[in-house]
PDB file of C-alpha atoms in Angstrom:
ATOM      1  CA  UNK O   1      37.932  22.004 -29.687  1.00 64.00           C
ATOM      2  CA  UNK O   2      34.832  23.614 -31.225  1.00 85.00           C
ATOM      3  CA  UNK O   3      36.574  25.052 -34.247  1.00 92.00           C
ATOM      4  CA  UNK O   4      34.559  26.396 -37.160  1.00 95.00           C
ATOM      5  CA  UNK O   5      36.217  27.233 -40.460  1.00 96.00           C
ATOM      6  CA  UNK O   6      35.038  29.201 -43.462  1.00 97.00           C
ATOM      7  CA  UNK O   7      36.263  29.164 -47.019  1.00 97.00           C
ATOM      8  CA  UNK O   8      37.147  31.372 -48.696  1.00 97.00           C
ATOM      9  CA  UNK O   9      38.208  34.034 -46.235  1.00 97.00           C
ATOM     10  CA  UNK O  10      37.697  36.684 -48.881  1.00 96.00           C
ATOM     11  CA  UNK O  11      36.338  36.752 -52.404  1.00 97.00           C
ATOM     12  CA  UNK O  12      35.967  39.348 -55.122  1.00 97.00           C
ATOM     13  CA  UNK O  13      33.520  38.697 -57.909  1.00 96.00           C
ATOM     14  CA  UNK O  14      31.858  40.469 -60.778  1.00 96.00           C
ATOM     15  CA  UNK O  15      28.278  41.602 -60.617  1.00 97.00           C
ATOM     16  CA  UNK O  16      25.897  38.906 -61.822  1.00 96.00           C
ATOM     17  CA  UNK O  17      28.043  35.945 -60.855  1.00 97.00           C
ATOM     18  CA  UNK O  18      27.390  33.468 -58.035  1.00 97.00           C
ATOM     19  CA  UNK O  19      29.636  32.859 -55.070  1.00 97.00           C
ATOM     20  CA  UNK O  20      29.672  29.867 -52.730  1.00 97.00           C
ATOM     21  CA  UNK O  21      30.895  30.108 -49.139  1.00 98.00           C
ATOM     22  CA  UNK O  22      31.606  26.998 -47.086  1.00 97.00           C
ATOM     23  CA  UNK O  23      31.243  26.614 -43.343  1.00 96.00           C
ATOM     24  CA  UNK O  24      32.727  23.572 -41.642  1.00 95.00           C
ATOM     25  CA  UNK O  25      32.741  22.336 -38.083  1.00 93.00           C
ATOM     26  CA  UNK O  26      36.184  20.774 -37.787  1.00 93.00           C
ATOM     27  CA  UNK O  27      36.052  18.764 -34.596  1.00 88.00           C
ATOM     28  CA  UNK O  28      32.369  18.287 -33.883  1.00 88.00           C
ATOM     29  CA  UNK O  29      29.114  17.559 -35.609  1.00 88.00           C
ATOM     30  CA  UNK O  30      26.590  20.356 -35.926  1.00 87.00           C
ATOM     31  CA  UNK O  31      22.981  19.639 -36.725  1.00 85.00           C
ATOM     32  CA  UNK O  32      22.341  23.372 -36.771  1.00 91.00           C
ATOM     33  CA  UNK O  33      24.412  26.107 -38.337  1.00 94.00           C
ATOM     34  CA  UNK O  34      23.620  29.784 -38.684  1.00 95.00           C
ATOM     35  CA  UNK O  35      24.492  32.335 -41.331  1.00 97.00           C
ATOM     36  CA  UNK O  36      24.964  35.981 -40.416  1.00 96.00           C
ATOM     37  CA  UNK O  37      25.721  39.118 -42.338  1.00 97.00           C
ATOM     38  CA  UNK O  38      27.627  42.015 -40.867  1.00 96.00           C
ATOM     39  CA  UNK O  39      28.090  45.499 -42.303  1.00 94.00           C
ATOM     40  CA  UNK O  40      30.976  47.719 -41.146  1.00 91.00           C
ATOM     41  CA  UNK O  41      30.616  48.889 -37.571  1.00 90.00           C
ATOM     42  CA  UNK O  42      27.298  47.120 -37.194  1.00 93.00           C
ATOM     43  CA  UNK O  43      26.048  44.108 -35.317  1.00 95.00           C
ATOM     44  CA  UNK O  44      25.492  40.633 -36.697  1.00 95.00           C
ATOM     45  CA  UNK O  45      22.268  40.137 -38.596  1.00 94.00           C
ATOM     46  CA  UNK O  46      20.933  36.589 -38.679  1.00 94.00           C
ATOM     47  CA  UNK O  47      20.112  35.595 -42.246  1.00 96.00           C
ATOM     48  CA  UNK O  48      19.046  31.986 -41.841  1.00 95.00           C
ATOM     49  CA  UNK O  49      19.180  28.876 -39.719  1.00 93.00           C
ATOM     50  CA  UNK O  50      20.523  25.816 -41.483  1.00 90.00           C
ATOM     51  CA  UNK O  51      19.484  22.372 -40.302  1.00 88.00           C
ATOM     52  CA  UNK O  52      21.194  19.227 -41.540  1.00 85.00           C
ATOM     53  CA  UNK O  53      19.038  17.327 -43.981  1.00 84.00           C
ATOM     54  CA  UNK O  54      16.247  19.860 -44.173  1.00 86.00           C
ATOM     55  CA  UNK O  55      15.457  23.229 -45.689  1.00 88.00           C
ATOM     56  CA  UNK O  56      16.915  26.327 -44.138  1.00 92.00           C
ATOM     57  CA  UNK O  57      14.748  28.751 -42.210  1.00 93.00           C
ATOM     58  CA  UNK O  58      15.204  32.288 -43.469  1.00 95.00           C
ATOM     59  CA  UNK O  59      14.706  35.459 -41.474  1.00 94.00           C
ATOM     60  CA  UNK O  60      12.150  37.977 -42.574  1.00 93.00           C
ATOM     61  CA  UNK O  61      13.410  40.091 -45.449  1.00 94.00           C
ATOM     62  CA  UNK O  62      16.118  37.645 -46.566  1.00 95.00           C
ATOM     63  CA  UNK O  63      15.578  36.394 -50.121  1.00 94.00           C
ATOM     64  CA  UNK O  64      15.839  32.604 -50.043  1.00 92.00           C
ATOM     65  CA  UNK O  65      16.252  32.398 -53.815  1.00 94.00           C
ATOM     66  CA  UNK O  66      19.190  34.769 -53.678  1.00 96.00           C
ATOM     67  CA  UNK O  67      20.930  33.272 -50.658  1.00 97.00           C
ATOM     68  CA  UNK O  68      20.863  29.521 -51.172  1.00 95.00           C
ATOM     69  CA  UNK O  69      21.778  27.444 -48.148  1.00 94.00           C
ATOM     70  CA  UNK O  70      22.616  23.768 -48.195  1.00 91.00           C
ATOM     71  CA  UNK O  71      23.421  21.728 -45.088  1.00 89.00           C
ATOM     72  CA  UNK O  72      24.190  18.373 -46.627  1.00 82.00           C
ATOM     73  CA  UNK O  73      26.233  16.880 -43.803  1.00 89.00           C
ATOM     74  CA  UNK O  74      26.743  17.286 -40.079  1.00 90.00           C
ATOM     75  CA  UNK O  75      29.975  19.205 -40.648  1.00 92.00           C
ATOM     76  CA  UNK O  76      29.281  21.321 -43.716  1.00 94.00           C
ATOM     77  CA  UNK O  77      26.877  24.083 -44.630  1.00 94.00           C
ATOM     78  CA  UNK O  78      27.193  26.242 -47.721  1.00 95.00           C
ATOM     79  CA  UNK O  79      25.834  29.675 -48.582  1.00 97.00           C
ATOM     80  CA  UNK O  80      25.582  30.568 -52.249  1.00 97.00           C
ATOM     81  CA  UNK O  81      24.993  34.186 -53.158  1.00 97.00           C
ATOM     82  CA  UNK O  82      23.345  34.025 -56.566  1.00 97.00           C
ATOM     83  CA  UNK O  83      23.549  36.791 -59.137  1.00 96.00           C
ATOM     84  CA  UNK O  84      25.572  38.898 -56.763  1.00 96.00           C
ATOM     85  CA  UNK O  85      25.329  42.681 -56.890  1.00 96.00           C
ATOM     86  CA  UNK O  86      27.446  45.379 -55.216  1.00 96.00           C
ATOM     87  CA  UNK O  87      24.865  45.751 -52.429  1.00 95.00           C
ATOM     88  CA  UNK O  88      25.580  42.125 -51.462  1.00 96.00           C
ATOM     89  CA  UNK O  89      29.127  43.104 -50.526  1.00 96.00           C
ATOM     90  CA  UNK O  90      29.441  42.349 -46.844  1.00 96.00           C
ATOM     91  CA  UNK O  91      31.109  40.198 -44.199  1.00 97.00           C
ATOM     92  CA  UNK O  92      29.391  36.814 -43.990  1.00 98.00           C
ATOM     93  CA  UNK O  93      29.836  34.777 -40.815  1.00 98.00           C
ATOM     94  CA  UNK O  94      28.625  31.304 -40.001  1.00 97.00           C
ATOM     95  CA  UNK O  95      28.268  29.650 -36.637  1.00 95.00           C
ATOM     96  CA  UNK O  96      27.684  26.093 -35.531  1.00 93.00           C
ATOM     97  CA  UNK O  97      25.701  24.984 -32.535  1.00 89.00           C
ATOM     98  CA  UNK O  98      26.863  22.500 -29.944  1.00 84.00           C
ATOM     99  CA  UNK O  99      24.238  21.073 -27.628  1.00 77.00           C
ATOM    100  CA  UNK O 100      25.078  19.613 -24.252  1.00 69.00           C
ATOM    101  CA  UNK O 101      23.359  18.807 -21.016  1.00 66.00           C
ATOM    102  CA  UNK O 102      23.910  22.360 -19.772  1.00 64.00           C
ATOM    103  CA  UNK O 103      22.463  23.956 -22.874  1.00 69.00           C
ATOM    104  CA  UNK O 104      23.852  24.938 -26.225  1.00 76.00           C
ATOM    105  CA  UNK O 105      26.469  27.343 -27.488  1.00 83.00           C
ATOM    106  CA  UNK O 106      27.338  28.792 -30.853  1.00 88.00           C
ATOM    107  CA  UNK O 107      30.870  28.850 -32.164  1.00 92.00           C
ATOM    108  CA  UNK O 108      31.620  31.259 -34.957  1.00 95.00           C
ATOM    109  CA  UNK O 109      33.722  30.948 -38.056  1.00 96.00           C
ATOM    110  CA  UNK O 110      36.313  33.559 -39.027  1.00 97.00           C
ATOM    111  CA  UNK O 111      34.051  35.148 -41.618  1.00 97.00           C
ATOM    112  CA  UNK O 112      34.171  35.652 -45.379  1.00 98.00           C
ATOM    113  CA  UNK O 113      34.596  39.090 -46.880  1.00 97.00           C
ATOM    114  CA  UNK O 114      32.613  39.337 -50.126  1.00 97.00           C
ATOM    115  CA  UNK O 115      33.227  42.217 -52.509  1.00 97.00           C
ATOM    116  CA  UNK O 116      31.061  42.447 -55.606  1.00 97.00           C
ATOM    117  CA  UNK O 117      32.399  44.747 -58.319  1.00 96.00           C
TER     118      UNK O 117
ATOM    119  CA  UNK A   1      10.469  42.130 -26.864  1.00 55.00           C
ATOM    120  CA  UNK A   2      13.361  40.526 -28.692  1.00 64.00           C
ATOM    121  CA  UNK A   3      15.735  43.468 -28.558  1.00 89.00           C
ATOM    122  CA  UNK A   4      18.897  43.765 -26.576  1.00 96.00           C
ATOM    123  CA  UNK A   5      20.135  47.319 -26.053  1.00 97.00           C
ATOM    124  CA  UNK A   6      23.863  47.852 -25.603  1.00 97.00           C
ATOM    125  CA  UNK A   7      25.814  50.881 -24.442  1.00 96.00           C
ATOM    126  CA  UNK A   8      28.051  52.693 -24.907  1.00 97.00           C
ATOM    127  CA  UNK A   9      28.620  52.535 -28.640  1.00 96.00           C
ATOM    128  CA  UNK A  10      32.295  53.261 -28.141  1.00 97.00           C
ATOM    129  CA  UNK A  11      34.580  53.362 -25.136  1.00 97.00           C
ATOM    130  CA  UNK A  12      38.116  54.581 -24.606  1.00 98.00           C
ATOM    131  CA  UNK A  13      39.994  53.399 -21.526  1.00 98.00           C
ATOM    132  CA  UNK A  14      43.538  53.813 -20.336  1.00 98.00           C
ATOM    133  CA  UNK A  15      45.716  50.764 -19.852  1.00 97.00           C
ATOM    134  CA  UNK A  16      45.093  49.286 -16.423  1.00 97.00           C
ATOM    135  CA  UNK A  17      41.657  50.812 -16.124  1.00 97.00           C
ATOM    136  CA  UNK A  18      38.255  49.129 -15.901  1.00 98.00           C
ATOM    137  CA  UNK A  19      36.093  48.825 -18.999  1.00 98.00           C
ATOM    138  CA  UNK A  20      32.354  48.551 -18.399  1.00 98.00           C
ATOM    139  CA  UNK A  21      29.800  47.722 -21.080  1.00 98.00           C
ATOM    140  CA  UNK A  22      26.112  47.523 -20.327  1.00 98.00           C
ATOM    141  CA  UNK A  23      23.193  45.665 -21.884  1.00 98.00           C
ATOM    142  CA  UNK A  24      19.484  45.715 -21.202  1.00 98.00           C
ATOM    143  CA  UNK A  25      16.797  43.366 -22.405  1.00 96.00           C
ATOM    144  CA  UNK A  26      13.010  43.284 -22.405  1.00 94.00           C
ATOM    145  CA  UNK A  27      12.062  39.652 -22.742  1.00 91.00           C
ATOM    146  CA  UNK A  28      12.189  37.948 -19.361  1.00 90.00           C
ATOM    147  CA  UNK A  29      12.148  34.566 -21.078  1.00 89.00           C
ATOM    148  CA  UNK A  30      15.792  34.926 -22.120  1.00 92.00           C
ATOM    149  CA  UNK A  31      17.840  32.440 -20.134  1.00 90.00           C
ATOM    150  CA  UNK A  32      21.368  32.663 -21.535  1.00 92.00           C
ATOM    151  CA  UNK A  33      23.474  35.802 -21.838  1.00 95.00           C
ATOM    152  CA  UNK A  34      26.835  35.509 -23.601  1.00 95.00           C
ATOM    153  CA  UNK A  35      29.409  38.149 -24.420  1.00 97.00           C
ATOM    154  CA  UNK A  36      31.432  37.947 -27.622  1.00 96.00           C
ATOM    155  CA  UNK A  37      34.697  39.622 -28.567  1.00 97.00           C
ATOM    156  CA  UNK A  38      35.359  40.436 -32.200  1.00 97.00           C
ATOM    157  CA  UNK A  39      38.590  41.693 -33.723  1.00 96.00           C
ATOM    158  CA  UNK A  40      38.542  43.456 -37.107  1.00 94.00           C
ATOM    159  CA  UNK A  41      38.089  41.044 -39.976  1.00 93.00           C
ATOM    160  CA  UNK A  42      37.457  38.106 -37.668  1.00 95.00           C
ATOM    161  CA  UNK A  43      34.421  36.237 -36.423  1.00 95.00           C
ATOM    162  CA  UNK A  44      33.106  36.748 -32.890  1.00 96.00           C
ATOM    163  CA  UNK A  45      34.558  34.588 -30.137  1.00 94.00           C
ATOM    164  CA  UNK A  46      32.702  33.633 -26.979  1.00 92.00           C
ATOM    165  CA  UNK A  47      34.227  35.463 -24.046  1.00 94.00           C
ATOM    166  CA  UNK A  48      32.039  34.640 -21.077  1.00 94.00           C
ATOM    167  CA  UNK A  49      28.393  33.798 -20.496  1.00 93.00           C
ATOM    168  CA  UNK A  50      25.913  33.751 -17.634  1.00 94.00           C
ATOM    169  CA  UNK A  51      22.521  32.302 -16.817  1.00 92.00           C
ATOM    170  CA  UNK A  52      19.962  34.217 -14.735  1.00 90.00           C
ATOM    171  CA  UNK A  53      20.266  31.966 -11.715  1.00 91.00           C
ATOM    172  CA  UNK A  54      23.514  33.708 -10.687  1.00 93.00           C
ATOM    173  CA  UNK A  55      24.247  37.396 -10.230  1.00 95.00           C
ATOM    174  CA  UNK A  56      27.913  37.357 -11.141  1.00 96.00           C
ATOM    175  CA  UNK A  57      30.411  35.254 -13.030  1.00 96.00           C
ATOM    176  CA  UNK A  58      34.113  35.872 -13.183  1.00 96.00           C
ATOM    177  CA  UNK A  59      36.707  34.427 -15.517  1.00 95.00           C
ATOM    178  CA  UNK A  60      40.130  35.938 -15.172  1.00 96.00           C
ATOM    179  CA  UNK A  61      39.906  39.680 -15.838  1.00 97.00           C
ATOM    180  CA  UNK A  62      36.380  39.399 -17.240  1.00 97.00           C
ATOM    181  CA  UNK A  63      33.279  39.583 -15.041  1.00 97.00           C
ATOM    182  CA  UNK A  64      29.591  39.529 -15.917  1.00 97.00           C
ATOM    183  CA  UNK A  65      27.215  41.203 -13.473  1.00 96.00           C
ATOM    184  CA  UNK A  66      23.586  40.230 -13.883  1.00 96.00           C
ATOM    185  CA  UNK A  67      20.591  42.093 -12.438  1.00 95.00           C
ATOM    186  CA  UNK A  68      17.494  40.045 -13.104  1.00 94.00           C
ATOM    187  CA  UNK A  69      15.023  42.520 -11.602  1.00 94.00           C
ATOM    188  CA  UNK A  70      16.412  45.381 -13.682  1.00 96.00           C
ATOM    189  CA  UNK A  71      16.762  43.161 -16.763  1.00 96.00           C
ATOM    190  CA  UNK A  72      20.324  44.327 -17.191  1.00 97.00           C
ATOM    191  CA  UNK A  73      23.724  42.718 -17.441  1.00 97.00           C
ATOM    192  CA  UNK A  74      27.163  44.142 -17.851  1.00 98.00           C
ATOM    193  CA  UNK A  75      30.697  43.142 -18.769  1.00 98.00           C
ATOM    194  CA  UNK A  76      33.578  44.397 -16.655  1.00 98.00           C
ATOM    195  CA  UNK A  77      37.120  44.111 -17.950  1.00 98.00           C
ATOM    196  CA  UNK A  78      39.609  44.641 -15.146  1.00 98.00           C
ATOM    197  CA  UNK A  79      43.147  45.842 -15.759  1.00 98.00           C
ATOM    198  CA  UNK A  80      42.292  46.590 -19.390  1.00 98.00           C
ATOM    199  CA  UNK A  81      45.108  46.020 -21.886  1.00 98.00           C
ATOM    200  CA  UNK A  82      45.702  47.347 -25.397  1.00 97.00           C
ATOM    201  CA  UNK A  83      45.160  43.774 -26.628  1.00 97.00           C
ATOM    202  CA  UNK A  84      41.588  44.010 -25.348  1.00 98.00           C
ATOM    203  CA  UNK A  85      40.861  46.636 -27.995  1.00 98.00           C
ATOM    204  CA  UNK A  86      38.051  45.056 -30.008  1.00 98.00           C
ATOM    205  CA  UNK A  87      34.307  45.185 -30.533  1.00 98.00           C
ATOM    206  CA  UNK A  88      32.238  43.534 -27.835  1.00 98.00           C
ATOM    207  CA  UNK A  89      28.727  42.204 -28.355  1.00 98.00           C
ATOM    208  CA  UNK A  90      26.282  41.101 -25.724  1.00 98.00           C
ATOM    209  CA  UNK A  91      23.597  38.633 -26.693  1.00 96.00           C
ATOM    210  CA  UNK A  92      20.625  36.788 -25.280  1.00 95.00           C
ATOM    211  CA  UNK A  93      18.954  33.511 -26.061  1.00 92.00           C
ATOM    212  CA  UNK A  94      15.612  31.948 -25.350  1.00 86.00           C
ATOM    213  CA  UNK A  95      15.435  28.521 -23.711  1.00 81.00           C
ATOM    214  CA  UNK A  96      13.296  27.069 -26.459  1.00 71.00           C
ATOM    215  CA  UNK A  97      15.479  28.102 -29.352  1.00 69.00           C
ATOM    216  CA  UNK A  98      19.072  28.457 -30.298  1.00 75.00           C
ATOM    217  CA  UNK A  99      19.089  31.772 -32.126  1.00 86.00           C
ATOM    218  CA  UNK A 100      20.963  34.615 -30.497  1.00 92.00           C
ATOM    219  CA  UNK A 101      19.723  38.182 -30.260  1.00 93.00           C
ATOM    220  CA  UNK A 102      22.710  40.514 -30.385  1.00 95.00           C
ATOM    221  CA  UNK A 103      23.258  43.965 -28.970  1.00 96.00           C
ATOM    222  CA  UNK A 104      24.536  46.737 -31.216  1.00 96.00           C
ATOM    223  CA  UNK A 105      28.150  46.313 -30.173  1.00 97.00           C
ATOM    224  CA  UNK A 106      30.704  48.434 -28.307  1.00 98.00           C
ATOM    225  CA  UNK A 107      34.019  49.393 -29.833  1.00 97.00           C
ATOM    226  CA  UNK A 108      36.576  49.367 -27.038  1.00 98.00           C
ATOM    227  CA  UNK A 109      39.910  51.116 -27.379  1.00 98.00           C
ATOM    228  CA  UNK A 110      42.495  50.685 -24.638  1.00 98.00           C
ATOM    229  CA  UNK A 111      45.237  53.263 -24.876  1.00 96.00           C
ATOM    230  CA  UNK A 112      48.779  52.316 -23.809  1.00 93.00           C
TER     231      UNK A 112
END
């Protein structure tokens, strides 16, 4: 159980175009999903917290108009990188939260490699 | 206050040896300390986690040691195998929220 998928696993796009990345919880419902960005040999950087049915909460320094997040259902959150530029090339990872009586855990997706030419 | 410091940055161990990765935190309000394993090109996977009410947790070859007074916790990998070669991240979480604060990561290489 607790499987999180991402689509696509990799994408190459031209500068100026927009790219949408999907994050799905396959066998559970997630009211909260998280989007991270990871550069080579670096740690995960939280970009935003996505709550089902409400606006995402962005971390300081993350442009909300550039990284559009939509959490329209309990199993799907999407990240759209608008007007992508080469500096947006990175590994994007989502996670979904499961809450239980003993606390909550995050389960991560396999990541999406974005390359902007 | 929100930082988690991880060391070493990289670690090379011989097959069968013990791998030890250390993390230190400042904020005493953290109440959940997970370790994640990440292979190249993949997302992190939860390896083992501990809460501050216990000093040690063991799952198979993986053990977390937790020192609440020193605000430190460590991951021990016994009988390290080449398949354990990956990047390991420690993290910490507050009780009132669900966001994780990650350490910088440790790249572990286990030589055959």
